[in-house]
mmCIF file of C-alpha atoms in Angstrom:
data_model
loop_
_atom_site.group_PDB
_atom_site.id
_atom_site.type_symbol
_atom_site.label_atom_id
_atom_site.label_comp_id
_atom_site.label_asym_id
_atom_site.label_seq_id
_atom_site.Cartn_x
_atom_site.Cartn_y
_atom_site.Cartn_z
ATOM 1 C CA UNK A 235 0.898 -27.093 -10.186
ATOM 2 C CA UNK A 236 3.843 -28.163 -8.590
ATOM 3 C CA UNK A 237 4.685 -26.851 -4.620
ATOM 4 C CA UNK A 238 6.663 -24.052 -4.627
ATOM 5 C CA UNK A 239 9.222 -26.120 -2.726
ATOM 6 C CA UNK A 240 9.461 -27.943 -5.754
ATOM 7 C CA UNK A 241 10.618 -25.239 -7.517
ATOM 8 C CA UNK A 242 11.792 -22.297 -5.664
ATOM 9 C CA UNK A 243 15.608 -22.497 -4.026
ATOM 10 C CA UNK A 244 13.740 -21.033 -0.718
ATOM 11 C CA UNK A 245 12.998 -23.603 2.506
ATOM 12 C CA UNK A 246 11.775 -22.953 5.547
ATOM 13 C CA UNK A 247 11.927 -20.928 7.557
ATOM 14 C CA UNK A 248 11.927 -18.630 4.868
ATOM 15 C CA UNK A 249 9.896 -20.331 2.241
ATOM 16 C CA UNK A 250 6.810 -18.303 2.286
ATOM 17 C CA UNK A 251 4.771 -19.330 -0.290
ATOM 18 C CA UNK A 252 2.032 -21.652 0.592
ATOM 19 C CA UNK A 253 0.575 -22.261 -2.576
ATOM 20 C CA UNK A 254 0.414 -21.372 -6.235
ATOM 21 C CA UNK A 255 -3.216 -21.052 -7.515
ATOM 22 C CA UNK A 256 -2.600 -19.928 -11.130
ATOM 23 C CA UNK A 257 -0.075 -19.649 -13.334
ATOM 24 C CA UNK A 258 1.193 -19.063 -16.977
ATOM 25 C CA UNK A 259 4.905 -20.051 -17.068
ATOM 26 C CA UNK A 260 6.959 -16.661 -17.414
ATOM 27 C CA UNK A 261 4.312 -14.130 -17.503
ATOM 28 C CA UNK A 262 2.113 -13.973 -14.673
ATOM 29 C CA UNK A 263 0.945 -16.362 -11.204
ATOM 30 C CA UNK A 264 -1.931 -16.145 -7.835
ATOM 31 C CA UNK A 265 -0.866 -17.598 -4.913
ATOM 32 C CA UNK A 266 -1.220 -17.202 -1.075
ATOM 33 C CA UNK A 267 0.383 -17.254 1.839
ATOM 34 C CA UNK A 268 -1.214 -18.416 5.143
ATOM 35 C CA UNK A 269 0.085 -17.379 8.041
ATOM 36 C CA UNK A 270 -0.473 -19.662 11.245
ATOM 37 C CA UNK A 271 0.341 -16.980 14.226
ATOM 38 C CA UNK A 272 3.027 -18.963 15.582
ATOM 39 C CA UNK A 273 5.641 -17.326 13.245
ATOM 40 C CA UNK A 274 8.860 -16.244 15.525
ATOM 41 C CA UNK A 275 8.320 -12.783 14.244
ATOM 42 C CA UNK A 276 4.787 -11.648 15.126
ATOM 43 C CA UNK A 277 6.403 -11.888 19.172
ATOM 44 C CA UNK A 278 8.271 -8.780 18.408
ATOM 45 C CA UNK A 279 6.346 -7.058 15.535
ATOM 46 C CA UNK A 280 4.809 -5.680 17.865
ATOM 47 C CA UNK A 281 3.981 -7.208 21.280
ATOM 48 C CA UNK A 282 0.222 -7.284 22.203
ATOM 49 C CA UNK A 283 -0.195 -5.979 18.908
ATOM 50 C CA UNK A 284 1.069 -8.415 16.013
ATOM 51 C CA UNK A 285 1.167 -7.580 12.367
ATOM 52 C CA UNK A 286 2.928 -9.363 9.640
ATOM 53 C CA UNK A 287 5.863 -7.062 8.367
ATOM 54 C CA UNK A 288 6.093 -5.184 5.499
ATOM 55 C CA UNK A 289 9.246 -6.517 4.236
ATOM 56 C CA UNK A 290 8.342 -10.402 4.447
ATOM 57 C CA UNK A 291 4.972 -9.120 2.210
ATOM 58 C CA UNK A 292 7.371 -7.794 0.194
ATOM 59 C CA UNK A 293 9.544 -11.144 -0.317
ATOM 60 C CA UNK A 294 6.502 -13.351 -0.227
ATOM 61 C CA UNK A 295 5.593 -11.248 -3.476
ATOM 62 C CA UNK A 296 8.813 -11.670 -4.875
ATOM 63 C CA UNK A 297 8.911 -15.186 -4.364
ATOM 64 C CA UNK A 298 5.830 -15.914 -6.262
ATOM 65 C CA UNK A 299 7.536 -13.733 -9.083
ATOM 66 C CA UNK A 300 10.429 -16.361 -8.879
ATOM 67 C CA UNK A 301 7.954 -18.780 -9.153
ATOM 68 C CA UNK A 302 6.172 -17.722 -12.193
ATOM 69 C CA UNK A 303 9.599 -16.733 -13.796
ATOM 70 C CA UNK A 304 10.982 -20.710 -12.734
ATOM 71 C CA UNK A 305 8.152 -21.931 -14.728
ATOM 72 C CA UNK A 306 9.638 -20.730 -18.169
ATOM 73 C CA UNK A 307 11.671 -23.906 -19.125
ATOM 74 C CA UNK A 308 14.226 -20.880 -20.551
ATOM 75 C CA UNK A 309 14.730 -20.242 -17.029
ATOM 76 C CA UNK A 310 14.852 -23.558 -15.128
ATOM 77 C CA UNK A 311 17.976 -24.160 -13.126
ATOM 78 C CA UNK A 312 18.582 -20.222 -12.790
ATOM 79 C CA UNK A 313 18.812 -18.478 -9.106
ATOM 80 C CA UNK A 314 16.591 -15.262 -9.568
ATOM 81 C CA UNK A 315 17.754 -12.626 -7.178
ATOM 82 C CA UNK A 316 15.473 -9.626 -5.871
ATOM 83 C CA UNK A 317 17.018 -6.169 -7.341
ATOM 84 C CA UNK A 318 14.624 -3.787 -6.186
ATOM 85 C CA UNK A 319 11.279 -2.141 -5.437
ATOM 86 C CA UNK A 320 9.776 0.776 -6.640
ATOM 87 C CA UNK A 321 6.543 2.468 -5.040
ATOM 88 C CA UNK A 322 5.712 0.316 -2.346
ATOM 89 C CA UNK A 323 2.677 0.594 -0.505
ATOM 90 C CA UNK A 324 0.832 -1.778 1.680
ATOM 91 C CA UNK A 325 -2.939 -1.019 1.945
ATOM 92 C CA UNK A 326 -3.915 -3.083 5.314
ATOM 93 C CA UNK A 327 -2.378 -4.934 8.323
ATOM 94 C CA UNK A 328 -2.213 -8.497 7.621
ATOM 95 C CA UNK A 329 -2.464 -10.559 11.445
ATOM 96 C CA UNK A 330 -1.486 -14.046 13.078
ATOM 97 C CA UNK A 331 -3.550 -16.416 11.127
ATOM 98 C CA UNK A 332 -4.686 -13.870 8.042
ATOM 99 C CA UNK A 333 -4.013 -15.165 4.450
ATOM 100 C CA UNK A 334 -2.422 -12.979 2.478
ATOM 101 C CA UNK A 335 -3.375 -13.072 -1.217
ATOM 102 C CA UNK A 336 -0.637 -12.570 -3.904
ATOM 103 C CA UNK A 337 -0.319 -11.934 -7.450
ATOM 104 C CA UNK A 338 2.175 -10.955 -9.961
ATOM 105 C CA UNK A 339 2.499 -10.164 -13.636
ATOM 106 C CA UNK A 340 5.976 -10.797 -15.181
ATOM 107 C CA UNK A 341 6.062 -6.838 -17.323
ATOM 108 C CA UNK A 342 10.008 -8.035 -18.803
ATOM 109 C CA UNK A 343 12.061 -11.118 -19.007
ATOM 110 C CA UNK A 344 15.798 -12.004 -20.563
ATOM 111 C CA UNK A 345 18.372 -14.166 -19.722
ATOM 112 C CA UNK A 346 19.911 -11.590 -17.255
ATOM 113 C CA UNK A 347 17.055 -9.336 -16.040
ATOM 114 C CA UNK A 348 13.549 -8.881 -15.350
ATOM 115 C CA UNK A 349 10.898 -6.488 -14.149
ATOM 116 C CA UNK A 350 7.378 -7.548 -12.838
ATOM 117 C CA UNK A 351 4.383 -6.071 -10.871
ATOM 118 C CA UNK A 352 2.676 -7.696 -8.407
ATOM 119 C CA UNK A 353 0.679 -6.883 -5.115
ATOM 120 C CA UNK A 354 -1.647 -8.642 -2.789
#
């Protein structure tokens, strides 16, 4: 499978997406990302105790979804944009060096919207 780099619009610093582990083009997609512990962030969220935030779970989530929605050749060349979120919950901390898991099932696709699930 090719990097996400390769075919997400995102680059670092805010390319979170390590890899892509499986994947059917437009419908669904694993992936991980593996945090190192030297991430700016984890300094202030929260000194002497570190946790990844909620919100960059949240994006790392959506940009596998971009990822698996990419992989349609109907989509290639398109710039997905995050909409929304509905009934978000995150189940555990995830800290400095912790890989957190990912997948995502594309639910709707068209030319101008979609809708997916995904957790981690």
């Amino acid at each position: 499978m090719p990097a996400p780099a390769a075919v997400l619009p995102h680059r670092p610093p805010f390319l979170l997406l390590d890899e892509v582990t499986a994947l059917v083009a437009g419908e669904r997609a694993e992936g991980y990302w593996l945090t190192s512990g030297d991430e700016p962030f984890f300094g202030g969220h929260f000194p002497g105790r570190p946790t990844l935030p909620g919100v960059l779970m949240t994006e790392a989530l959506a940009q596998l979804g971009a990822y698996a929605v990419l992989s349609d050749e109907r989509m290639a060349g398109k710039l997905p944009l995050f909409g929304g979120i509905d009934g978000a919950r995150f189940r555990r901390q995830v800290l400095p060096g912790e890989r957190l898991d990912l997948r995502v099932e594309v639910l709707r696709l068209s030319a101008r919207a979609g809708r997916a699930a995904g957790g981690g």
